[in-house]
Tab-separated table of C-alpha atoms in Angstrom:
chain	number	residue	atom	x	y	z
I	1	MET	CA	9.540	-10.960	-11.538
I	2	LYS	CA	8.890	-10.847	-7.799
I	3	LEU	CA	5.494	-9.324	-7.014
I	4	LEU	CA	4.191	-8.272	-3.629
I	5	HIS	CA	0.418	-8.165	-3.549
I	6	VAL	CA	-1.004	-6.156	-0.605
I	7	ASP	CA	-4.697	-5.950	0.340
I	8	THR	CA	-6.038	-3.883	3.172
I	9	SER	CA	-9.866	-3.694	2.755
I	10	ILE	CA	-11.989	-4.989	5.569
I	11	LEU	CA	-14.847	-5.732	3.238
I	12	GLY	CA	-13.809	-9.239	1.933
I	13	ASP	CA	-15.467	-10.194	-1.400
I	14	ALA	CA	-17.469	-6.989	-1.362
I	15	SER	CA	-14.257	-4.873	-1.728
I	16	VAL	CA	-13.702	-2.999	-4.979
I	17	SER	CA	-10.002	-2.487	-4.082
I	18	ARG	CA	-9.504	-6.291	-3.654
I	19	GLU	CA	-11.239	-6.934	-7.008
I	20	LEU	CA	-8.912	-4.515	-8.723
I	21	THR	CA	-5.678	-5.720	-7.017
I	22	ALA	CA	-6.598	-9.307	-8.053
I	23	LEU	CA	-7.154	-8.211	-11.660
I	24	VAL	CA	-3.910	-6.267	-11.659
I	25	VAL	CA	-1.928	-9.343	-10.381
I	26	ARG	CA	-3.597	-11.613	-13.020
I	27	THR	CA	-2.859	-9.171	-15.728
I	28	LEU	CA	0.797	-8.692	-14.786
I	29	THR	CA	1.427	-12.442	-14.280
I	30	ALA	CA	-0.504	-13.757	-17.264
I	31	GLY	CA	2.718	-14.749	-18.966
I	32	GLY	CA	3.844	-16.883	-16.075
I	33	GLY	CA	7.267	-16.873	-14.439
I	34	ALA	CA	6.167	-14.574	-11.613
I	35	GLU	CA	6.804	-15.165	-7.873
I	36	VAL	CA	3.831	-13.690	-5.993
I	37	VAL	CA	3.637	-12.955	-2.306
I	38	HIS	CA	0.171	-12.027	-0.893
I	39	ARG	CA	-0.001	-10.070	2.271
I	40	ASP	CA	-3.630	-9.620	3.454
I	41	LEU	CA	-3.630	-6.870	6.015
I	42	GLY	CA	-7.438	-6.806	6.074
I	43	ARG	CA	-7.462	-10.293	7.557
I	44	GLU	CA	-4.108	-10.473	9.290
I	45	SER	CA	-2.964	-6.995	10.227
I	46	LEU	CA	0.196	-5.739	11.894
I	47	PRO	CA	-0.308	-4.007	15.170
I	48	HIS	CA	0.219	-0.225	15.540
I	49	LEU	CA	3.824	0.670	15.825
I	50	THR	CA	5.677	0.712	19.152
I	51	VAL	CA	9.496	0.818	19.801
I	52	ALA	CA	9.422	-2.909	20.458
I	53	GLY	CA	7.513	-3.380	17.049
I	54	LEU	CA	10.180	-1.535	15.038
I	55	PRO	CA	11.962	-3.662	12.499
I	56	SER	CA	15.306	-4.882	13.697
I	57	ALA	CA	17.148	-2.666	11.172
I	58	HIS	CA	15.669	0.460	12.662
I	59	PRO	CA	18.235	2.506	14.593
I	60	LEU	CA	15.668	3.006	17.486
I	61	ALA	CA	14.838	-0.737	17.748
I	62	ALA	CA	17.441	-1.459	20.352
I	63	ALA	CA	15.871	1.087	22.698
I	64	ALA	CA	13.191	-1.505	23.435
I	65	GLY	CA	15.698	-3.759	25.194
I	66	PRO	CA	15.303	-7.546	25.505
I	67	LEU	CA	11.979	-8.735	23.963
I	68	GLY	CA	9.646	-11.474	25.288
I	69	PRO	CA	8.229	-14.017	22.845
I	70	GLU	CA	5.071	-11.976	21.948
I	71	ALA	CA	7.012	-8.846	21.289
I	72	GLN	CA	9.669	-10.741	19.413
I	73	ALA	CA	6.881	-12.218	17.084
I	74	VAL	CA	5.680	-8.711	16.394
I	75	ARG	CA	9.142	-7.552	15.537
I	76	ASP	CA	9.764	-10.669	13.325
I	77	ALA	CA	6.496	-9.867	11.458
I	78	GLY	CA	7.805	-6.301	10.830
I	79	ASP	CA	11.115	-7.656	9.621
I	80	ALA	CA	9.246	-10.032	7.273
I	81	ALA	CA	7.103	-7.130	5.867
I	82	LEU	CA	10.138	-4.999	5.247
I	83	GLU	CA	12.122	-7.800	3.519
I	84	GLU	CA	9.067	-8.673	1.312
I	85	PHE	CA	8.876	-5.058	0.184
I	86	LEU	CA	12.603	-4.717	-0.414
I	87	ALA	CA	12.712	-7.973	-2.382
I	88	ALA	CA	9.801	-7.102	-4.744
I	89	ASP	CA	10.309	-5.807	-8.245
I	90	THR	CA	6.585	-4.917	-8.449
I	91	VAL	CA	4.250	-3.955	-5.532
I	92	VAL	CA	0.453	-3.950	-5.948
I	93	ILE	CA	-1.422	-2.265	-3.141
I	94	GLY	CA	-5.153	-2.091	-2.484
I	95	ALA	CA	-6.033	1.156	-0.752
I	96	PRO	CA	-9.684	1.834	0.095
I	97	MET	CA	-10.180	5.352	1.457
I	98	TYR	CA	-11.553	5.194	5.073
I	99	ASN	CA	-12.478	8.379	6.735
I	100	PHE	CA	-10.511	10.532	4.230
I	101	THR	CA	-7.330	8.624	4.461
I	102	VAL	CA	-5.749	5.100	4.178
I	103	PRO	CA	-6.798	2.260	6.498
I	104	SER	CA	-4.908	1.994	9.740
I	105	GLN	CA	-3.834	-1.538	8.632
I	106	LEU	CA	-2.053	0.045	5.621
I	107	LYS	CA	-0.418	2.681	7.752
I	108	ALA	CA	0.876	0.137	10.239
I	109	TRP	CA	2.443	-1.783	7.292
I	110	ILE	CA	4.006	1.397	5.764
I	111	ASP	CA	5.390	2.175	9.312
I	112	ARG	CA	7.505	-0.983	8.954
I	113	LEU	CA	8.898	0.080	5.615
I	114	VAL	CA	10.101	3.600	6.355
I	115	VAL	CA	13.395	2.570	7.919
I	116	PRO	CA	16.616	4.596	7.853
I	117	GLY	CA	19.323	2.934	5.906
I	118	LYS	CA	16.880	0.599	4.255
I	119	THR	CA	14.359	2.648	2.331
I	120	PHE	CA	15.682	6.180	2.943
I	121	ARG	CA	18.657	8.017	4.382
I	122	TYR	CA	19.471	11.620	5.296
I	123	GLY	CA	22.382	13.427	3.582
I	124	ALA	CA	23.676	16.928	3.175
I	125	GLY	CA	20.841	17.646	0.782
I	126	GLY	CA	18.057	16.167	3.031
I	127	ALA	CA	16.262	12.915	2.648
I	128	GLU	CA	17.153	10.535	-0.164
I	129	GLY	CA	14.897	7.503	-1.061
I	130	LEU	CA	16.675	4.161	-1.391
I	131	ALA	CA	13.756	2.026	-2.653
I	132	GLY	CA	13.478	3.379	-6.173
I	133	GLY	CA	13.417	1.128	-9.318
I	134	LYS	CA	10.254	-0.701	-8.175
I	135	ARG	CA	6.992	-0.597	-10.065
I	136	VAL	CA	4.246	0.302	-7.642
I	137	ILE	CA	0.572	0.106	-8.657
I	138	VAL	CA	-2.136	1.243	-6.215
I	139	ALA	CA	-5.803	0.357	-6.594
I	140	LEU	CA	-7.533	3.212	-4.849
I	141	ALA	CA	-11.258	2.985	-4.011
I	142	ARG	CA	-13.282	5.946	-2.766
I	143	GLY	CA	-16.900	6.253	-1.866
I	144	GLY	CA	-17.232	9.868	-2.941
I	145	PHE	CA	-15.496	12.126	-5.429
I	146	TYR	CA	-12.197	13.666	-4.371
I	147	GLY	CA	-10.433	14.518	-7.574
I	148	ARG	CA	-8.557	17.752	-7.975
I	149	GLU	CA	-11.452	19.435	-9.668
I	150	THR	CA	-13.981	18.578	-6.955
I	151	ALA	CA	-15.181	20.533	-3.962
I	152	ALA	CA	-13.949	17.786	-1.611
I	153	ALA	CA	-10.330	17.677	-3.087
I	154	SER	CA	-8.933	19.186	0.180
I	155	ALA	CA	-10.274	16.262	2.134
I	156	GLU	CA	-8.412	13.714	0.153
I	157	HIS	CA	-5.549	12.232	2.279
I	158	ALA	CA	-5.191	8.737	0.910
I	159	GLU	CA	-3.726	9.182	-2.546
I	160	SER	CA	-1.799	12.329	-1.380
I	161	TYR	CA	-0.274	10.501	1.580
I	162	LEU	CA	0.682	7.401	-0.485
I	163	ARG	CA	2.351	9.520	-3.182
I	164	THR	CA	4.234	11.449	-0.451
I	165	VAL	CA	5.513	8.466	1.509
I	166	LEU	CA	6.379	6.446	-1.604
I	167	ALA	CA	8.357	9.358	-2.950
I	168	PHE	CA	10.093	9.713	0.299
I	169	MET	CA	11.306	6.089	-0.089
I	170	GLY	CA	12.469	6.795	-3.677
I	171	ILE	CA	9.341	5.666	-5.581
I	172	THR	CA	8.461	8.750	-7.519
I	173	ASP	CA	6.247	7.427	-10.298
I	174	PRO	CA	3.622	5.110	-8.713
I	175	GLU	CA	0.659	4.157	-10.937
I	176	PHE	CA	-2.815	4.812	-9.536
I	177	ILE	CA	-6.015	2.980	-10.613
I	178	VAL	CA	-8.873	4.991	-9.132
I	179	ALA	CA	-12.517	3.915	-8.631
I	180	GLU	CA	-14.465	6.658	-6.951
I	181	GLY	CA	-18.063	7.616	-6.326
I	182	LEU	CA	-18.696	4.032	-5.211
I	183	ALA	CA	-21.176	5.060	-2.533
I	184	THR	CA	-23.175	7.500	-4.657
I	185	GLY	CA	-25.428	5.005	-6.441
I	186	GLU	CA	-25.211	1.601	-8.107
I	187	HIS	CA	-25.074	3.057	-11.617
I	188	THR	CA	-22.152	5.295	-10.750
I	189	LYS	CA	-20.431	2.514	-8.990
I	190	ALA	CA	-20.724	0.177	-11.997
I	191	GLN	CA	-19.364	2.806	-14.273
I	192	ALA	CA	-16.393	3.541	-11.974
I	193	VAL	CA	-15.490	-0.094	-11.556
I	194	ALA	CA	-15.849	-0.739	-15.311
I	195	SER	CA	-13.528	2.217	-16.005
I	196	ALA	CA	-10.962	1.068	-13.436
I	197	ARG	CA	-11.050	-2.437	-14.829
I	198	GLY	CA	-10.227	-1.012	-18.306
I	199	ALA	CA	-7.347	0.995	-16.895
I	200	VAL	CA	-5.974	-2.280	-15.246
I	201	LEU	CA	-6.077	-4.050	-18.571
I	202	GLN	CA	-3.958	-1.280	-20.078
I	203	LEU	CA	-1.093	-1.912	-17.615
I	204	ALA	CA	0.307	-4.831	-19.548
I	205	ALA	CA	-0.204	-3.160	-23.003
C-alpha cells in the first residue's frame, strides 16, 4: 500500500486533526508493508496558485513562458504534490476548519491536484473524474457544531467543499472522521476526541 499522509494544521502538537491523522496512519499501517509519504503543509506550505505555479501537466502552464529558478522550484513542488497524490492508494488528510472552510494551505495543495487530463476531464456528458479507486480518509476538526441538524449548518464550507472537489476528481466515497465542538469546553472536547479516536480504530476492522 502506498499511503499519502497530509497535515495542514498550524497548531503543531496542539492540533486535534494532526493527532487523528497520526492515529489513522498507525492503524492502517499496523500490519507493515506500507510505503508512507508525509506532506506537512502546516510547516512547509505551497504558495498560492499562479500560472507559473501550475503543475507542468496543466494545459495553461505553458502560458507562463520560461521560468526562473525560483518559479521553477515552485512548479517542481506542484508537480511533486500531484505525482504523490496520483501514486497513492490511500490518502489521509487532516483538515481543521478555519473561518468556516479549509485552511488556505490545504486549498493551495488541492489546486495542484485538479488538473485536466490527470484527475478529471470534460466529455460530452460534462466533467468526469479520473482519480477514482483511492481510499481517502479525512480527519476533520471543528471548533463549533456544524452538523446538518445544527443552526450553523449553512456556514459549514470545509467538509462540503472537500466532498465536492474529491467527487469532481472521481473520489465519491471519502471517509470522514469528525471531531467538533472542540472550542466549546474541555469536557466537550474530550468527548469529541474520544469519539473520533474510536471511529479511527474502526477503520481497520
